[in-house]
Structure formats: structure tokens, C-alpha cells
Amino acid sequence: MKIIHQTDPPWAKPRNVVMFTEIDTATLDEPVAESAAKPVWRGSTRFKGKPVNRQNKTCDARTEWVGHVRRIRDTQDQVAFAELFQHFAPRIKAFLIKSGSDATLAEECAQEVMATLWHKAHLFDPSRATVATWVFTIARNKRIDVLRKQRRPEPQDLWWGPEAEPEQEDVLVLQQETAQLRSAIAALPEAQRQLIEKAYFGDLSHREIASQTGLPLGTIKSRIRLALDRLRHAMN
Amino acid sequence: MSNEIKHHLTDDLLMAYSAGTLPEAFDLMVATHLSLCDHCRARAESFDAVGGCVLQEQDAYVSMSDSSLAATMALIAQGAPALKDARPSCSILPAPLQDYVGGDVNAIKWKPVGMGVKQAILPTTNEATARLLFIPAGAAVPDHSHNGIELTMVLQGAFSDELDHFARGDVEIADQDVHHTPTADVSSDCICLAVTDAPLKFSKLMPRLFQPFLRI
């Protein structure tokens, strides 16, 4: 896929300016309003190797969420936060319910996860994770803390600090590769896909997940490794 | 910083860490290793990407209550939790271990377990045990095998056993088929983080007496 990108980082731009343009996809700058009734996931909408929502002109890479997190970090933008909330909070709540929480606790935890997102916006590194990946890690830690009632040791935080940013191209490529991973998971046979979901909802021990069903993680891993190398260089 | 690490974590462990299904002691091992090893950190974060996709693509949609955004803004207004320094430090214990010890190596509350070997058990849930081990230069941990899995990661110095040589950041993964006598290099005292999910089986009578003290 050909990539066209501008030299300024997207978060340096005013709102509603086109940030990234990808051939074959609609513009990504406008947040797409979510409907509570919007069906999420599969049914007849799965396309092997193609963006899942291609037919309704939104791109799964959804790189604009990156801009939203930057706006929260830089200007405490409550509009950006509300849009992120509308998209992610119901998913966090559903994730926690599937992990064994009751609805009331899941609602409370989803709010706390979103509050953590606000407070840690400066730690988000879009050259290593999509916003969805980052939200998943916060929600997972909340699940361990609240449902399993144990501490969650995390690796030492690494972030770019106030004086540096990741390369925009690194950000875009990582976001795209994660979108491809999402398509690959969607295209898996039902039984394998369910196995992965169960594993990440905390239903399975790791010994029950055999060989990870051949997911294409090699490129993402290399990309994250490169981003870490650049980050280490910037930190030293 | 991680160029010299030769012994890494397995995909199974990294995926389970990402999914959040490991006992706390194993989480501590993984978090400590990832703090030193960018190779495994990249692998772990790619498993996080799978979790991100799963989160995004759920088939059941659950709506939040009408007041939830306002309630979250009120939570945010209460202020941010304190954040740790992200800059690399010269400490021996990586940040996640320091959280359990309450400081660097000087803060470890060692208990002697015989033959110069010392240990400190760290407070985790009891499905598995995490402890720091101090092995004097040139000394050996008693010959033992395992009922379950034992992970040992070097934090200072180095050790060798019948299988290989392990230096800072290296993780030895031993299961019930491994029967080994880790011996610290003579050049310096060795400090390790060891995590087990079942008691060890010692081969000789003497060390078996230590087992209740070792709690391993």
C-alpha cells in the first residue's frame, strides 16, 4: 500500500486537517460517530486480507485515535476524550464482562481505565502500539487488579519524554501492520479465533493455547523492536 | 542494552503475560526480564497487539450508562497517580523488582539458608513463589530437580550449570526433566530472581532439610 504522509507530526496540526492519506481508504481525520446499535465484528462483513469495514468507507487502522491521544496529552482536549470514550469504553466494559465481571463492576472499571488513559496519555507510543492495543493493556491490568486481586508487575516504562517524538512513518507502518493483524485474526477459522479470544479474556491457561495459530506477528515484532532501538537512542 | 542476553523467555510465557493469565510471581519474572531485554519486550508487545485486536472486535456490544462520561471526568479531576521515572538507571534491580523489594539490592532483607547462600522471598500470591537468591562467588546451589517449572534470571554476576552459562538478563527455564547444580562464577557474587510454581525436589538428604526454610 502506498503511503503519503506530511512532514509535520499529526498532533501538530489543527483539528480537521487531513493527517494521513492512504490510497484505497477514506480520509481518517474525521472521527466517525459511533451508534450504540452499530454491529461490531464479523457476521457477513469479514473479508480475508482486507480491512474489515472497507465497505462502509472507514479504515480499521483508525490512525486518528493517535491524534486524539495526542490532543489529550497536549491540550487536555475533552472533545477528543469524549470521542475516545464513546468508542472504547463499551468495548472495555464488554471485555471485562466476558472476563467474568458483573456489569456494575465492569462499568466502574471501564471508567477507571478511561481515566488512566487520560492520565497516561504522555506515555502512549504510537510507534509501538495502536490506541486499541494500549487500551487493552490498561484494561487487562485493571482486570488482574480487580478480578484476580493481584498486583500486576509491568516492565519499566519507556517513553520519548518532552523533547522527542517517534518518526511519523514508524507510527503509520505500525498502525497499518496492526490493522493487517486484525484482518488476519478475523480471517481465521472460527475455532482458532475463539481460542485466541478466550485466551485474551483470561479463560484459558497458556498451556491450552497451542502454537498461537500461526498469526503474522513477525513484522509487528520487528517494527516494535526498531521503535525500541530508536527510543533507546533518543533516551541516551 | 540487551545485546548480550542469550537466554530469553518462551512465546508461551510472553503470550500468557500479555493475556494476563500468569501467577503474580511469573508476571514479576517477565516484567523484570522485559525491563532488561528489548528483544522480548518487542515480542511481548506484539502479543499485546493481538489483545488490542480482540478488544476492538467483540461481537457483543455493551453500552455504558448515560452518566458514565461525566463520572469519568470527575474521576480524572481527582488527579493523576504518581508516575515513576522512565529513564534508565544504573540500579541492579530493574524497576518492577524494586517495587517489591522497596529499593535496590541494599534494601533486600536476606535470610541465610546455609553454605553462604541467602534468599529473600518476595510477597506474591501463593500459586507460585518468587525469591531473590544470593550465591557467593564460586558457590553452588544444592543439586535439585523440579516438580513444576523453575525460571531463574541473573541480575548480578553469572552462574553455570550442567547445561549452559547465564549472565545478567539471561533466564534459565528448568522443568521436571532438568536436574542441575547452578554454580556462581568465581569473579563475583551472583544475585538471581527465581520463580517456581511447585516445590523443588532436592537430590541429597542434607539439602532436603533446608527445604522448609527455602520454601521452594
Coordinates of C-alpha atoms in Angstrom, one line a residue:
Chain A
M1 CA 0.0 0.0 0.0
K2 CA 1.4 3.4 -1.0
I3 CA 1.7 5.8 1.9
I4 CA 1.6 9.6 1.6
H5 CA 2.5 11.5 4.6
Q6 CA 3.2 15.0 5.5
T7 CA 6.3 16.2 7.4
D8 CA 4.7 17.6 10.5
P9 CA 3.5 15.2 13.1
P10 CA -0.3 14.8 13.0
W11 CA -0.7 16.1 16.5
A12 CA 1.0 19.4 15.5
K13 CA -1.9 20.1 13.1
P14 CA -5.1 21.8 13.9
R15 CA -8.2 19.6 14.1
N16 CA -10.0 18.5 11.0
V17 CA -7.0 18.7 8.7
V18 CA -6.2 15.6 6.8
M19 CA -3.4 13.9 8.7
F20 CA -2.7 10.7 6.9
T21 CA -3.9 9.7 3.5
E22 CA -3.9 6.1 2.4
I23 CA -4.7 5.0 -1.1
D24 CA -7.8 2.9 -1.1
T25 CA -9.2 4.2 2.1
A26 CA -11.3 7.2 3.1
T27 CA -9.7 10.1 4.9
L28 CA -9.0 9.5 8.6
D29 CA -9.2 12.8 10.2
E30 CA -13.0 12.9 10.9
P31 CA -13.9 10.9 13.9
V32 CA -16.8 8.7 12.9
A33 CA -19.7 8.9 15.2
E34 CA -20.5 5.5 16.8
S35 CA -24.0 4.3 17.1
A36 CA -24.9 2.2 20.1
A37 CA -26.7 -0.1 17.7
K38 CA -23.8 -0.5 15.4
P39 CA -23.0 -4.1 14.9
V40 CA -19.4 -4.8 15.8
W41 CA -17.4 -7.7 14.4
R42 CA -17.9 -10.3 11.7
G43 CA -21.3 -11.6 10.5
S44 CA -21.2 -11.1 6.8
T45 CA -18.6 -8.4 7.0
R46 CA -15.4 -10.4 7.1
F47 CA -13.0 -10.1 4.2
K48 CA -9.9 -12.2 4.1
G49 CA -6.9 -10.0 3.9
K50 CA -8.8 -6.7 3.5
P51 CA -9.9 -4.1 6.0
V52 CA -13.0 -5.4 7.8
N53 CA -15.0 -2.2 7.4
R54 CA -13.9 -1.4 3.9
Q55 CA -17.4 -1.4 2.5
N56 CA -18.5 1.4 4.8
K57 CA -15.5 3.6 4.0
T58 CA -13.9 3.6 7.3
C59 CA -10.4 2.3 7.8
D60 CA -9.6 -0.1 10.5
A61 CA -6.2 1.4 11.1
R62 CA -8.1 4.4 12.6
T63 CA -4.9 6.3 13.0
E64 CA -6.9 9.3 14.0
W65 CA -7.2 7.8 17.5
V66 CA -3.5 8.5 17.8
G67 CA -4.2 12.2 17.2
H68 CA -6.9 12.0 19.9
V69 CA -4.5 10.8 22.5
R70 CA -2.0 13.5 21.5
R71 CA -4.7 16.1 21.9
I72 CA -5.5 14.8 25.3
R73 CA -1.8 14.9 26.2
D74 CA -1.1 18.3 24.7
T75 CA -4.2 20.3 25.4
Q76 CA -6.3 18.2 27.7
D77 CA -8.9 18.1 24.9
Q78 CA -12.2 16.9 26.4
V79 CA -13.8 16.6 23.0
A80 CA -11.2 14.1 21.8
F81 CA -11.6 12.3 25.1
A82 CA -15.3 12.0 24.7
E83 CA -14.9 10.5 21.3
L84 CA -12.4 8.0 22.5
F85 CA -14.7 7.2 25.4
Q86 CA -17.6 6.6 23.1
H87 CA -15.6 4.2 21.1
F88 CA -13.6 2.3 23.7
A89 CA -15.5 2.4 27.0
P90 CA -18.2 0.0 25.8
R91 CA -15.6 -2.3 24.4
I92 CA -13.7 -2.3 27.7
K93 CA -16.9 -3.0 29.6
A94 CA -17.7 -5.9 27.3
F95 CA -14.2 -7.2 27.6
L96 CA -14.4 -7.2 31.4
I97 CA -17.9 -8.9 31.4
K98 CA -16.5 -11.6 29.2
S99 CA -13.6 -11.9 31.7
G100 CA -16.1 -12.8 34.5
S101 CA -17.0 -9.4 35.9
D102 CA -20.6 -8.4 36.6
A103 CA -22.0 -5.4 34.7
T104 CA -21.8 -2.9 37.5
L105 CA -18.2 -3.6 38.3
A106 CA -17.3 -3.7 34.6
E107 CA -18.9 -0.2 34.2
E108 CA -16.9 1.2 37.1
C109 CA -13.6 -0.4 35.8
A110 CA -14.2 0.9 32.3
Q111 CA -14.4 4.4 33.7
E112 CA -11.2 3.9 35.6
V113 CA -9.5 2.5 32.6
M114 CA -10.5 5.6 30.6
A115 CA -9.3 7.9 33.4
T116 CA -6.0 6.1 33.3
L117 CA -5.8 6.7 29.6
W118 CA -6.2 10.4 30.2
H119 CA -3.5 10.5 32.9
K120 CA -1.0 8.4 30.9
A121 CA -1.6 10.0 27.5
H122 CA 2.1 11.1 27.5
L123 CA 3.3 7.5 27.9
F124 CA 1.5 6.3 24.7
D125 CA 4.0 5.4 22.0
P126 CA 2.2 5.0 18.6
S127 CA 5.4 3.6 17.0
R128 CA 4.9 0.6 19.3
A129 CA 1.2 0.2 19.8
T130 CA -2.2 1.2 18.4
V131 CA -4.5 3.0 20.8
A132 CA -6.6 -0.2 20.9
T133 CA -3.5 -2.2 21.9
W134 CA -2.7 0.4 24.6
V135 CA -6.3 0.4 25.9
F136 CA -6.2 -3.4 26.0
T137 CA -3.1 -3.4 28.2
I138 CA -4.7 -0.9 30.7
A139 CA -8.0 -2.9 30.7
R140 CA -6.1 -6.2 31.2
N141 CA -4.2 -4.7 34.2
K142 CA -7.4 -3.5 35.7
R143 CA -8.9 -7.0 35.3
I144 CA -5.9 -8.6 37.1
D145 CA -6.1 -5.9 39.8
V146 CA -9.8 -6.1 40.4
L147 CA -11.0 -9.6 39.3
R148 CA -7.9 -11.6 40.3
K149 CA -7.0 -9.3 43.1
Q150 CA -3.3 -9.5 42.5
R151 CA -0.6 -6.9 41.6
R152 CA 0.5 -6.6 38.0
P153 CA 4.2 -6.1 37.7
E154 CA 4.9 -4.1 34.5
P155 CA 8.3 -3.5 32.8
Q156 CA 10.0 -0.2 33.4
D157 CA 8.1 2.5 31.5
L158 CA 9.9 3.8 28.4
W159 CA 8.7 7.0 26.7
W160 CA 10.0 9.7 24.5
G161 CA 9.9 12.4 27.0
P162 CA 9.0 16.0 26.3
E163 CA 11.8 16.7 23.8
A164 CA 11.4 13.9 21.2
E165 CA 8.7 12.1 19.3
P166 CA 8.7 8.8 17.3
E167 CA 9.0 9.1 13.5
Q168 CA 5.7 9.6 11.8
E169 CA 6.5 6.8 9.3
D170 CA 7.2 4.4 12.1
V171 CA 3.8 5.3 13.6
L172 CA 1.9 4.8 10.3
V173 CA 3.6 1.5 9.4
L174 CA 2.9 0.0 12.9
Q175 CA -0.7 1.1 12.8
Q176 CA -1.1 -0.5 9.3
E177 CA 0.6 -3.7 10.3
T178 CA -1.7 -4.0 13.3
A179 CA -4.7 -3.4 11.0
Q180 CA -3.4 -6.3 8.9
L181 CA -3.1 -8.5 12.0
R182 CA -6.7 -7.6 12.8
S183 CA -7.8 -8.8 9.4
A184 CA -5.7 -11.9 9.8
I185 CA -7.4 -12.8 13.1
A186 CA -10.8 -12.1 11.5
A187 CA -10.0 -14.4 8.7
L188 CA -9.0 -17.3 11.0
P189 CA -11.2 -20.4 11.2
E190 CA -13.9 -19.8 13.8
A191 CA -12.5 -22.4 16.3
Q192 CA -9.0 -20.8 16.2
R193 CA -10.3 -17.3 16.5
Q194 CA -12.4 -18.3 19.5
L195 CA -9.4 -19.9 21.1
I196 CA -7.5 -16.6 20.9
E197 CA -10.4 -14.6 22.2
K198 CA -10.8 -16.9 25.2
A199 CA -7.1 -16.7 25.9
Y200 CA -7.2 -12.9 26.0
F201 CA -10.4 -12.8 28.0
G202 CA -8.5 -14.8 30.6
D203 CA -10.5 -18.0 30.2
L204 CA -7.6 -20.3 29.3
S205 CA -4.2 -21.0 30.8
H206 CA -1.3 -20.5 28.4
R207 CA -0.7 -24.2 28.2
E208 CA -4.0 -24.6 26.4
I209 CA -3.1 -22.3 23.6
A210 CA -1.1 -24.5 21.4
S211 CA 1.0 -22.8 18.8
Q212 CA -0.7 -19.4 18.5
T213 CA -2.4 -20.5 15.3
G214 CA 0.3 -19.0 13.0
L215 CA -0.5 -15.3 13.4
P216 CA 1.6 -13.0 11.4
L217 CA 3.4 -11.3 14.4
G218 CA 6.9 -11.3 12.9
T219 CA 6.6 -7.9 11.1
I220 CA 5.0 -6.2 14.1
K221 CA 7.7 -7.6 16.4
S222 CA 10.4 -6.3 14.1
R223 CA 8.7 -2.9 13.9
I224 CA 8.4 -2.6 17.6
R225 CA 12.0 -3.7 18.1
L226 CA 13.1 -0.9 15.7
A227 CA 10.9 1.6 17.6
L228 CA 12.5 0.5 20.8
D229 CA 16.0 0.9 19.4
R230 CA 15.2 4.4 18.3
L231 CA 13.6 5.2 21.6
R232 CA 16.7 3.9 23.5
H233 CA 18.9 6.1 21.2
A234 CA 16.7 9.1 21.9
M235 CA 16.8 8.5 25.7
N236 CA 20.6 8.1 25.9
Chain B
M1 CA 21.4 -2.7 26.5
S2 CA 20.1 -6.2 25.8
N3 CA 22.6 -7.2 23.1
E4 CA 24.3 -9.7 25.3
I5 CA 21.3 -11.6 26.6
K6 CA 21.3 -15.1 25.2
H7 CA 18.6 -16.9 27.1
H8 CA 15.1 -15.5 26.5
L9 CA 11.6 -16.1 27.6
T10 CA 9.4 -18.5 25.6
D11 CA 6.4 -17.4 23.4
D12 CA 4.1 -19.3 25.8
L13 CA 5.2 -17.2 28.7
L14 CA 5.1 -14.0 26.8
M15 CA 1.7 -14.6 25.4
A16 CA 0.3 -15.6 28.8
Y17 CA 1.9 -12.5 30.3
S18 CA 0.2 -10.4 27.6
A19 CA -3.2 -12.2 28.2
G20 CA -2.8 -11.7 31.9
T21 CA -3.2 -15.3 32.9
L22 CA 0.1 -16.0 34.8
P23 CA 0.5 -16.2 38.6
E24 CA 1.9 -12.9 40.0
A25 CA 5.4 -14.4 40.6
F26 CA 5.7 -15.3 36.9
D27 CA 4.4 -11.8 36.0
L28 CA 7.2 -10.4 38.1
M29 CA 9.8 -12.5 36.3
V30 CA 8.5 -11.5 32.9
A31 CA 8.3 -7.8 33.8
T32 CA 11.8 -7.9 35.2
H33 CA 13.2 -9.6 32.1
L34 CA 11.4 -7.2 29.7
S35 CA 12.9 -4.3 31.6
L36 CA 16.4 -5.6 30.5
C37 CA 15.6 -7.2 27.2
D38 CA 14.2 -5.2 24.3
H39 CA 14.1 -8.3 22.1
C40 CA 11.5 -9.9 24.4
R41 CA 9.7 -6.6 25.1
A42 CA 9.1 -6.3 21.3
R43 CA 7.8 -9.9 21.3
A44 CA 5.5 -9.2 24.3
E45 CA 4.2 -6.0 22.8
S46 CA 3.3 -7.9 19.6
F47 CA 1.2 -10.2 21.7
D48 CA -0.4 -7.1 23.2
A49 CA -1.4 -6.2 19.6
V50 CA -3.4 -9.4 19.5
G51 CA -5.2 -8.4 22.6
G52 CA -5.9 -5.0 21.1
C53 CA -7.5 -6.6 18.1
V54 CA -9.6 -8.9 20.3
L55 CA -10.7 -5.9 22.3
Q56 CA -11.7 -4.0 19.2
E57 CA -13.5 -6.9 17.5
Q58 CA -16.0 -8.1 20.1
D59 CA -19.3 -9.5 18.9
A60 CA -21.5 -8.4 21.8
Y61 CA -21.9 -4.6 22.2
V62 CA -22.4 -3.4 25.8
S63 CA -23.4 0.2 26.3
M64 CA -22.2 2.4 29.1
S65 CA -24.7 4.2 31.4
D66 CA -25.7 7.7 30.4
S67 CA -23.8 9.4 33.2
S68 CA -20.6 7.4 32.6
L69 CA -18.6 10.0 30.8
A70 CA -19.4 12.7 33.4
A71 CA -18.4 10.2 36.1
T72 CA -15.1 9.5 34.3
M73 CA -14.4 13.3 34.0
A74 CA -15.0 13.5 37.8
L75 CA -12.5 10.7 38.3
I76 CA -10.0 12.5 36.2
A77 CA -10.5 15.6 38.1
Q78 CA -9.3 13.8 41.3
G79 CA -5.8 13.9 39.9
A80 CA -3.2 11.6 38.4
P81 CA -1.4 8.8 40.3
A82 CA 2.3 9.3 40.9
L83 CA 4.4 8.2 38.0
K84 CA 7.8 6.6 38.1
D85 CA 10.9 7.8 36.3
A86 CA 11.3 6.2 33.0
R87 CA 15.0 7.0 32.4
P88 CA 17.3 4.0 32.5
S89 CA 19.1 3.8 35.8
C90 CA 22.3 2.2 37.0
S91 CA 20.5 0.0 39.5
I92 CA 21.0 -3.7 39.8
L93 CA 17.3 -4.4 40.3
P94 CA 15.0 -3.3 37.5
A95 CA 12.0 -1.1 38.4
P96 CA 9.4 -3.9 38.8
L97 CA 11.6 -5.7 41.3
Q98 CA 12.4 -2.6 43.2
D99 CA 8.7 -2.2 43.7
Y100 CA 8.6 -5.5 45.5
V101 CA 11.9 -5.0 47.4
G102 CA 11.3 -1.4 48.3
G103 CA 14.6 -0.3 46.9
D104 CA 17.7 -1.6 45.2
V105 CA 20.0 -4.5 46.4
N106 CA 20.8 -2.7 49.6
A107 CA 17.1 -2.9 50.6
I108 CA 16.9 -6.7 50.2
K109 CA 16.2 -8.5 53.5
W110 CA 18.3 -11.6 53.1
K111 CA 17.9 -14.7 55.2
P112 CA 20.8 -17.2 55.2
V113 CA 19.8 -20.7 54.0
G114 CA 23.2 -22.4 54.5
M115 CA 26.6 -22.7 52.8
G116 CA 26.7 -18.9 52.3
V117 CA 23.6 -18.9 50.1
K118 CA 21.0 -16.3 51.1
Q119 CA 17.4 -15.7 49.9
A120 CA 14.6 -13.3 50.2
I121 CA 11.1 -14.4 49.4
L122 CA 9.0 -11.7 47.7
P123 CA 5.3 -11.1 48.6
T124 CA 3.2 -12.5 45.7
T125 CA 0.1 -14.7 45.5
N126 CA 0.8 -18.2 46.6
E127 CA 0.1 -20.0 43.3
A128 CA 3.8 -19.6 42.6
T129 CA 6.8 -18.3 44.6
A130 CA 9.3 -15.6 43.7
R131 CA 12.5 -15.1 45.6
L132 CA 15.9 -13.4 45.3
L133 CA 18.9 -15.7 45.7
F134 CA 22.4 -14.7 46.7
I135 CA 25.1 -17.2 45.7
P136 CA 28.6 -16.3 46.9
A137 CA 31.2 -16.3 44.1
G138 CA 32.2 -19.8 43.3
A139 CA 29.5 -21.4 45.5
A140 CA 26.8 -23.8 44.3
V141 CA 23.1 -24.1 44.9
P142 CA 22.4 -27.7 46.1
D143 CA 21.7 -30.2 43.3
H144 CA 18.0 -30.3 42.7
S145 CA 15.3 -31.1 40.1
H146 CA 11.7 -29.7 39.9
N147 CA 8.2 -30.8 40.1
G148 CA 7.0 -27.9 38.1
I149 CA 8.7 -25.1 36.2
E150 CA 11.5 -23.0 37.6
L151 CA 12.7 -19.8 36.0
T152 CA 16.0 -18.3 37.2
M153 CA 17.2 -14.9 35.9
V154 CA 20.6 -13.4 36.7
L155 CA 20.6 -9.9 38.0
Q156 CA 24.3 -9.6 39.1
G157 CA 27.3 -11.9 38.4
A158 CA 26.8 -15.1 36.5
F159 CA 26.3 -18.8 37.0
S160 CA 26.8 -22.0 35.2
D161 CA 25.2 -25.4 35.5
E162 CA 25.4 -28.7 33.6
L163 CA 23.5 -27.0 30.7
D164 CA 25.0 -23.6 30.0
H165 CA 26.3 -20.3 31.3
F166 CA 24.0 -17.5 32.4
A167 CA 24.8 -13.8 32.8
R168 CA 22.8 -10.6 33.6
G169 CA 19.3 -10.8 32.0
D170 CA 19.6 -14.4 31.0
V171 CA 16.8 -16.7 32.0
E172 CA 17.2 -20.4 32.6
I173 CA 14.0 -22.3 32.2
A174 CA 14.0 -25.6 34.0
D175 CA 11.2 -28.2 34.2
Q176 CA 10.9 -31.7 35.8
D177 CA 13.4 -33.1 33.3
V178 CA 16.2 -30.8 34.4
H179 CA 18.5 -31.9 37.2
H180 CA 21.1 -29.2 37.9
T181 CA 23.6 -27.6 40.2
P182 CA 23.9 -23.9 39.5
T183 CA 27.3 -22.6 40.4
A184 CA 28.2 -18.9 40.6
D185 CA 31.2 -17.7 38.7
V186 CA 34.3 -17.0 40.8
S187 CA 34.6 -13.4 39.6
S188 CA 31.6 -12.0 41.7
D189 CA 28.7 -12.9 43.9
C190 CA 25.7 -13.9 42.0
I191 CA 22.2 -12.5 42.6
C192 CA 19.2 -14.1 40.8
L193 CA 15.5 -13.9 40.7
A194 CA 14.0 -17.4 40.9
V195 CA 10.3 -18.3 40.3
T196 CA 8.8 -21.7 40.8
D197 CA 5.3 -23.0 40.5
A198 CA 5.9 -26.2 42.6
P199 CA 8.4 -27.2 45.3
L200 CA 11.8 -28.3 44.2
K201 CA 13.0 -31.8 44.8
F202 CA 16.4 -32.0 46.3
S203 CA 18.6 -35.0 45.4
K204 CA 20.6 -35.4 48.6
L205 CA 19.4 -35.8 52.1
M206 CA 21.1 -32.8 53.6
P207 CA 19.6 -30.1 51.5
R208 CA 16.2 -31.6 51.9
L209 CA 16.3 -30.3 55.5
F210 CA 16.6 -26.8 54.2
Q211 CA 13.5 -27.1 52.1
P212 CA 11.1 -25.8 54.7
F213 CA 13.3 -22.8 55.2
L214 CA 13.8 -22.3 51.5
R215 CA 10.1 -22.6 50.8
I216 CA 10.9 -23.7 47.3

